[in-house]
Amino acid sequence: MAAKEKTVEVKLVKSLIGSKKDQIATAHALGLRKIGDVATQPNNPQTQGKVRKISHLIEVTEN
């Protein structure tokens, strides 16, 4: 049996208006478009880098 992959739940809590284009693109890559959107992502170095880039706009919950 495979072990359950660890995930993180990412929620957009601040508006993307006024953010830099690369930060908006990062939010979209995580599946976040509107305030209140929640996306579940695998907990890996790629996701952690994206989260770090827009940490001031999101809330993260580890599962």
PDB file of N, CA and C in Angstrom:
ATOM      1  N   MET A   1       0.825  -1.180   0.000  1.00  0.00           N
ATOM      2  CA  MET A   1       0.000   0.000   0.000  1.00  0.00           C
ATOM      3  C   MET A   1       0.873   1.249   0.000  1.00  0.00           C
ATOM      4  N   ALA A   2       0.447   2.222  -0.739  1.00  0.00           N
ATOM      5  CA  ALA A   2       1.178   3.485  -0.784  1.00  0.00           C
ATOM      6  C   ALA A   2       0.751   4.365   0.380  1.00  0.00           C
ATOM      7  N   ALA A   3       1.728   5.091   0.938  1.00  0.00           N
ATOM      8  CA  ALA A   3       1.411   6.016   2.021  1.00  0.00           C
ATOM      9  C   ALA A   3       0.638   7.210   1.465  1.00  0.00           C
ATOM     10  N   LYS A   4      -0.244   7.735   2.287  1.00  0.00           N
ATOM     11  CA  LYS A   4      -1.035   8.888   1.839  1.00  0.00           C
ATOM     12  C   LYS A   4      -0.108  10.091   1.671  1.00  0.00           C
ATOM     13  N   GLU A   5      -0.198  10.713   0.506  1.00  0.00           N
ATOM     14  CA  GLU A   5       0.649  11.867   0.224  1.00  0.00           C
ATOM     15  C   GLU A   5       0.200  13.058   1.057  1.00  0.00           C
ATOM     16  N   LYS A   6       1.160  13.765   1.626  1.00  0.00           N
ATOM     17  CA  LYS A   6       0.819  14.939   2.432  1.00  0.00           C
ATOM     18  C   LYS A   6       0.395  16.079   1.516  1.00  0.00           C
ATOM     19  N   THR A   7      -0.593  16.832   1.976  1.00  0.00           N
ATOM     20  CA  THR A   7      -1.108  17.938   1.177  1.00  0.00           C
ATOM     21  C   THR A   7      -1.187  19.199   2.030  1.00  0.00           C
ATOM     22  N   VAL A   8      -1.332  20.328   1.346  1.00  0.00           N
ATOM     23  CA  VAL A   8      -1.583  21.598   2.015  1.00  0.00           C
ATOM     24  C   VAL A   8      -2.820  22.218   1.396  1.00  0.00           C
ATOM     25  N   GLU A   9      -3.601  22.870   2.229  1.00  0.00           N
ATOM     26  CA  GLU A   9      -4.789  23.578   1.758  1.00  0.00           C
ATOM     27  C   GLU A   9      -4.433  25.062   1.745  1.00  0.00           C
ATOM     28  N   VAL A  10      -4.594  25.698   0.589  1.00  0.00           N
ATOM     29  CA  VAL A  10      -4.220  27.094   0.410  1.00  0.00           C
ATOM     30  C   VAL A  10      -5.490  27.899   0.159  1.00  0.00           C
ATOM     31  N   LYS A  11      -5.667  29.004   0.911  1.00  0.00           N
ATOM     32  CA  LYS A  11      -6.857  29.847   0.775  1.00  0.00           C
ATOM     33  C   LYS A  11      -6.421  31.281   0.493  1.00  0.00           C
ATOM     34  N   LEU A  12      -6.995  31.874  -0.546  1.00  0.00           N
ATOM     35  CA  LEU A  12      -6.712  33.267  -0.888  1.00  0.00           C
ATOM     36  C   LEU A  12      -7.533  34.168   0.025  1.00  0.00           C
ATOM     37  N   VAL A  13      -6.850  35.016   0.819  1.00  0.00           N
ATOM     38  CA  VAL A  13      -7.551  35.869   1.778  1.00  0.00           C
ATOM     39  C   VAL A  13      -7.422  37.353   1.450  1.00  0.00           C
ATOM     40  N   LYS A  14      -6.519  37.705   0.555  1.00  0.00           N
ATOM     41  CA  LYS A  14      -6.375  39.100   0.143  1.00  0.00           C
ATOM     42  C   LYS A  14      -6.491  39.186  -1.369  1.00  0.00           C
ATOM     43  N   SER A  15      -6.912  40.348  -1.839  1.00  0.00           N
ATOM     44  CA  SER A  15      -7.129  40.563  -3.267  1.00  0.00           C
ATOM     45  C   SER A  15      -5.812  40.539  -4.053  1.00  0.00           C
ATOM     46  N   LEU A  16      -5.908  40.098  -5.291  1.00  0.00           N
ATOM     47  CA  LEU A  16      -4.752  40.103  -6.194  1.00  0.00           C
ATOM     48  C   LEU A  16      -4.576  41.452  -6.883  1.00  0.00           C
ATOM     49  N   ILE A  17      -5.569  42.344  -6.731  1.00  0.00           N
ATOM     50  CA  ILE A  17      -5.477  43.660  -7.363  1.00  0.00           C
ATOM     51  C   ILE A  17      -4.283  44.402  -6.771  1.00  0.00           C
ATOM     52  N   GLY A  18      -3.454  44.943  -7.639  1.00  0.00           N
ATOM     53  CA  GLY A  18      -2.278  45.682  -7.198  1.00  0.00           C
ATOM     54  C   GLY A  18      -1.061  44.811  -6.991  1.00  0.00           C
ATOM     55  N   SER A  19      -1.213  43.500  -7.119  1.00  0.00           N
ATOM     56  CA  SER A  19      -0.073  42.595  -6.982  1.00  0.00           C
ATOM     57  C   SER A  19       0.720  42.565  -8.277  1.00  0.00           C
ATOM     58  N   LYS A  20       1.976  42.160  -8.172  1.00  0.00           N
ATOM     59  CA  LYS A  20       2.828  42.041  -9.352  1.00  0.00           C
ATOM     60  C   LYS A  20       2.323  40.905 -10.231  1.00  0.00           C
ATOM     61  N   LYS A  21       2.621  41.001 -11.511  1.00  0.00           N
ATOM     62  CA  LYS A  21       2.133  39.996 -12.468  1.00  0.00           C
ATOM     63  C   LYS A  21       2.596  38.593 -12.112  1.00  0.00           C
ATOM     64  N   ASP A  22       3.836  38.463 -11.641  1.00  0.00           N
ATOM     65  CA  ASP A  22       4.331  37.125 -11.301  1.00  0.00           C
ATOM     66  C   ASP A  22       3.616  36.564 -10.071  1.00  0.00           C
ATOM     67  N   GLN A  23       3.193  37.417  -9.149  1.00  0.00           N
ATOM     68  CA  GLN A  23       2.450  36.949  -7.984  1.00  0.00           C
ATOM     69  C   GLN A  23       1.041  36.506  -8.386  1.00  0.00           C
ATOM     70  N   ILE A  24       0.425  37.240  -9.295  1.00  0.00           N
ATOM     71  CA  ILE A  24      -0.899  36.861  -9.803  1.00  0.00           C
ATOM     72  C   ILE A  24      -0.798  35.520 -10.526  1.00  0.00           C
ATOM     73  N   ALA A  25       0.240  35.356 -11.343  1.00  0.00           N
ATOM     74  CA  ALA A  25       0.440  34.096 -12.070  1.00  0.00           C
ATOM     75  C   ALA A  25       0.662  32.941 -11.103  1.00  0.00           C
ATOM     76  N   THR A  26       1.380  33.182 -10.016  1.00  0.00           N
ATOM     77  CA  THR A  26       1.613  32.143  -9.006  1.00  0.00           C
ATOM     78  C   THR A  26       0.303  31.742  -8.340  1.00  0.00           C
ATOM     79  N   ALA A  27      -0.534  32.718  -8.007  1.00  0.00           N
ATOM     80  CA  ALA A  27      -1.836  32.415  -7.395  1.00  0.00           C
ATOM     81  C   ALA A  27      -2.687  31.591  -8.355  1.00  0.00           C
ATOM     82  N   HIS A  28      -2.689  31.960  -9.621  1.00  0.00           N
ATOM     83  CA  HIS A  28      -3.459  31.213 -10.618  1.00  0.00           C
ATOM     84  C   HIS A  28      -2.914  29.799 -10.773  1.00  0.00           C
ATOM     85  N   ALA A  29      -1.592  29.642 -10.697  1.00  0.00           N
ATOM     86  CA  ALA A  29      -0.983  28.314 -10.808  1.00  0.00           C
ATOM     87  C   ALA A  29      -1.403  27.424  -9.639  1.00  0.00           C
ATOM     88  N   LEU A  30      -1.673  28.036  -8.490  1.00  0.00           N
ATOM     89  CA  LEU A  30      -2.148  27.276  -7.325  1.00  0.00           C
ATOM     90  C   LEU A  30      -3.651  27.026  -7.393  1.00  0.00           C
ATOM     91  N   GLY A  31      -4.326  27.618  -8.372  1.00  0.00           N
ATOM     92  CA  GLY A  31      -5.762  27.427  -8.528  1.00  0.00           C
ATOM     93  C   GLY A  31      -6.586  28.454  -7.774  1.00  0.00           C
ATOM     94  N   LEU A  32      -5.977  29.597  -7.441  1.00  0.00           N
ATOM     95  CA  LEU A  32      -6.655  30.646  -6.684  1.00  0.00           C
ATOM     96  C   LEU A  32      -6.924  31.828  -7.594  1.00  0.00           C
ATOM     97  N   ARG A  33      -8.186  32.216  -7.707  1.00  0.00           N
ATOM     98  CA  ARG A  33      -8.543  33.338  -8.580  1.00  0.00           C
ATOM     99  C   ARG A  33      -9.298  34.431  -7.838  1.00  0.00           C
ATOM    100  N   LYS A  34     -10.191  34.054  -6.911  1.00  0.00           N
ATOM    101  CA  LYS A  34     -11.002  35.027  -6.176  1.00  0.00           C
ATOM    102  C   LYS A  34     -10.751  34.867  -4.678  1.00  0.00           C
ATOM    103  N   ILE A  35     -11.002  35.918  -3.924  1.00  0.00           N
ATOM    104  CA  ILE A  35     -10.884  35.840  -2.472  1.00  0.00           C
ATOM    105  C   ILE A  35     -11.831  34.743  -1.973  1.00  0.00           C
ATOM    106  N   GLY A  36     -11.320  33.904  -1.086  1.00  0.00           N
ATOM    107  CA  GLY A  36     -12.120  32.809  -0.541  1.00  0.00           C
ATOM    108  C   GLY A  36     -11.898  31.492  -1.255  1.00  0.00           C
ATOM    109  N   ASP A  37     -11.246  31.515  -2.418  1.00  0.00           N
ATOM    110  CA  ASP A  37     -10.955  30.273  -3.125  1.00  0.00           C
ATOM    111  C   ASP A  37      -9.999  29.417  -2.299  1.00  0.00           C
ATOM    112  N   VAL A  38     -10.267  28.112  -2.266  1.00  0.00           N
ATOM    113  CA  VAL A  38      -9.432  27.163  -1.542  1.00  0.00           C
ATOM    114  C   VAL A  38      -8.963  26.095  -2.528  1.00  0.00           C
ATOM    115  N   ALA A  39      -7.675  25.765  -2.464  1.00  0.00           N
ATOM    116  CA  ALA A  39      -7.119  24.723  -3.328  1.00  0.00           C
ATOM    117  C   ALA A  39      -6.283  23.774  -2.480  1.00  0.00           C
ATOM    118  N   THR A  40      -6.341  22.498  -2.807  1.00  0.00           N
ATOM    119  CA  THR A  40      -5.514  21.494  -2.145  1.00  0.00           C
ATOM    120  C   THR A  40      -4.365  21.142  -3.081  1.00  0.00           C
ATOM    121  N   GLN A  41      -3.146  21.253  -2.575  1.00  0.00           N
ATOM    122  CA  GLN A  41      -1.944  21.013  -3.367  1.00  0.00           C
ATOM    123  C   GLN A  41      -1.064  20.009  -2.644  1.00  0.00           C
ATOM    124  N   PRO A  42      -0.248  19.260  -3.399  1.00  0.00           N
ATOM    125  CA  PRO A  42       0.704  18.351  -2.741  1.00  0.00           C
ATOM    126  C   PRO A  42       1.753  19.160  -1.990  1.00  0.00           C
ATOM    127  N   ASN A  43       2.193  18.650  -0.850  1.00  0.00           N
ATOM    128  CA  ASN A  43       3.207  19.354  -0.064  1.00  0.00           C
ATOM    129  C   ASN A  43       4.586  18.924  -0.570  1.00  0.00           C
ATOM    130  N   ASN A  44       5.105  19.674  -1.540  1.00  0.00           N
ATOM    131  CA  ASN A  44       6.417  19.391  -2.111  1.00  0.00           C
ATOM    132  C   ASN A  44       7.180  20.705  -2.261  1.00  0.00           C
ATOM    133  N   PRO A  45       8.454  20.651  -2.609  1.00  0.00           N
ATOM    134  CA  PRO A  45       9.251  21.883  -2.714  1.00  0.00           C
ATOM    135  C   PRO A  45       8.692  22.901  -3.716  1.00  0.00           C
ATOM    136  N   GLN A  46       8.080  22.443  -4.799  1.00  0.00           N
ATOM    137  CA  GLN A  46       7.521  23.364  -5.787  1.00  0.00           C
ATOM    138  C   GLN A  46       6.366  24.158  -5.181  1.00  0.00           C
ATOM    139  N   THR A  47       5.473  23.475  -4.491  1.00  0.00           N
ATOM    140  CA  THR A  47       4.337  24.152  -3.864  1.00  0.00           C
ATOM    141  C   THR A  47       4.815  25.079  -2.755  1.00  0.00           C
ATOM    142  N   GLN A  48       5.799  24.648  -1.969  1.00  0.00           N
ATOM    143  CA  GLN A  48       6.313  25.481  -0.892  1.00  0.00           C
ATOM    144  C   GLN A  48       6.917  26.771  -1.433  1.00  0.00           C
ATOM    145  N   GLY A  49       7.574  26.709  -2.588  1.00  0.00           N
ATOM    146  CA  GLY A  49       8.127  27.902  -3.212  1.00  0.00           C
ATOM    147  C   GLY A  49       7.033  28.859  -3.652  1.00  0.00           C
ATOM    148  N   LYS A  50       5.961  28.322  -4.222  1.00  0.00           N
ATOM    149  CA  LYS A  50       4.829  29.161  -4.648  1.00  0.00           C
ATOM    150  C   LYS A  50       4.173  29.815  -3.439  1.00  0.00           C
ATOM    151  N   VAL A  51       4.003  29.045  -2.376  1.00  0.00           N
ATOM    152  CA  VAL A  51       3.387  29.566  -1.158  1.00  0.00           C
ATOM    153  C   VAL A  51       4.246  30.688  -0.573  1.00  0.00           C
ATOM    154  N   ARG A  52       5.557  30.507  -0.558  1.00  0.00           N
ATOM    155  CA  ARG A  52       6.457  31.514  -0.028  1.00  0.00           C
ATOM    156  C   ARG A  52       6.376  32.817  -0.821  1.00  0.00           C
ATOM    157  N   LYS A  53       6.188  32.702  -2.129  1.00  0.00           N
ATOM    158  CA  LYS A  53       6.147  33.873  -3.007  1.00  0.00           C
ATOM    159  C   LYS A  53       4.929  34.749  -2.739  1.00  0.00           C
ATOM    160  N   ILE A  54       3.800  34.141  -2.380  1.00  0.00           N
ATOM    161  CA  ILE A  54       2.578  34.926  -2.149  1.00  0.00           C
ATOM    162  C   ILE A  54       2.054  34.729  -0.724  1.00  0.00           C
ATOM    163  N   SER A  55       2.949  34.500   0.221  1.00  0.00           N
ATOM    164  CA  SER A  55       2.546  34.212   1.602  1.00  0.00           C
ATOM    165  C   SER A  55       1.745  35.339   2.239  1.00  0.00           C
ATOM    166  N   HIS A  56       1.916  36.567   1.766  1.00  0.00           N
ATOM    167  CA  HIS A  56       1.195  37.711   2.332  1.00  0.00           C
ATOM    168  C   HIS A  56      -0.251  37.786   1.835  1.00  0.00           C
ATOM    169  N   LEU A  57      -0.624  36.943   0.867  1.00  0.00           N
ATOM    170  CA  LEU A  57      -1.971  36.963   0.294  1.00  0.00           C
ATOM    171  C   LEU A  57      -2.808  35.749   0.688  1.00  0.00           C
ATOM    172  N   ILE A  58      -2.191  34.746   1.305  1.00  0.00           N
ATOM    173  CA  ILE A  58      -2.861  33.464   1.519  1.00  0.00           C
ATOM    174  C   ILE A  58      -2.763  32.993   2.973  1.00  0.00           C
ATOM    175  N   GLU A  59      -3.598  31.980   3.280  1.00  0.00           N
ATOM    176  CA  GLU A  59      -3.511  31.208   4.518  1.00  0.00           C
ATOM    177  C   GLU A  59      -3.257  29.762   4.121  1.00  0.00           C
ATOM    178  N   VAL A  60      -2.392  29.087   4.864  1.00  0.00           N
ATOM    179  CA  VAL A  60      -2.038  27.710   4.536  1.00  0.00           C
ATOM    180  C   VAL A  60      -2.361  26.807   5.719  1.00  0.00           C
ATOM    181  N   THR A  61      -3.012  25.653   5.424  1.00  0.00           N
ATOM    182  CA  THR A  61      -3.303  24.638   6.423  1.00  0.00           C
ATOM    183  C   THR A  61      -2.712  23.323   5.936  1.00  0.00           C
ATOM    184  N   GLU A  62      -1.894  22.701   6.785  1.00  0.00           N
ATOM    185  CA  GLU A  62      -1.297  21.417   6.409  1.00  0.00           C
ATOM    186  C   GLU A  62      -2.227  20.285   6.789  1.00  0.00           C
ATOM    187  N   ASN A  63      -2.335  19.288   5.888  1.00  0.00           N
ATOM    188  CA  ASN A  63      -3.172  18.106   6.133  1.00  0.00           C
ATOM    189  C   ASN A  63      -2.289  16.905   6.351  1.00  0.00           C
TER     190      ASN A  63
END
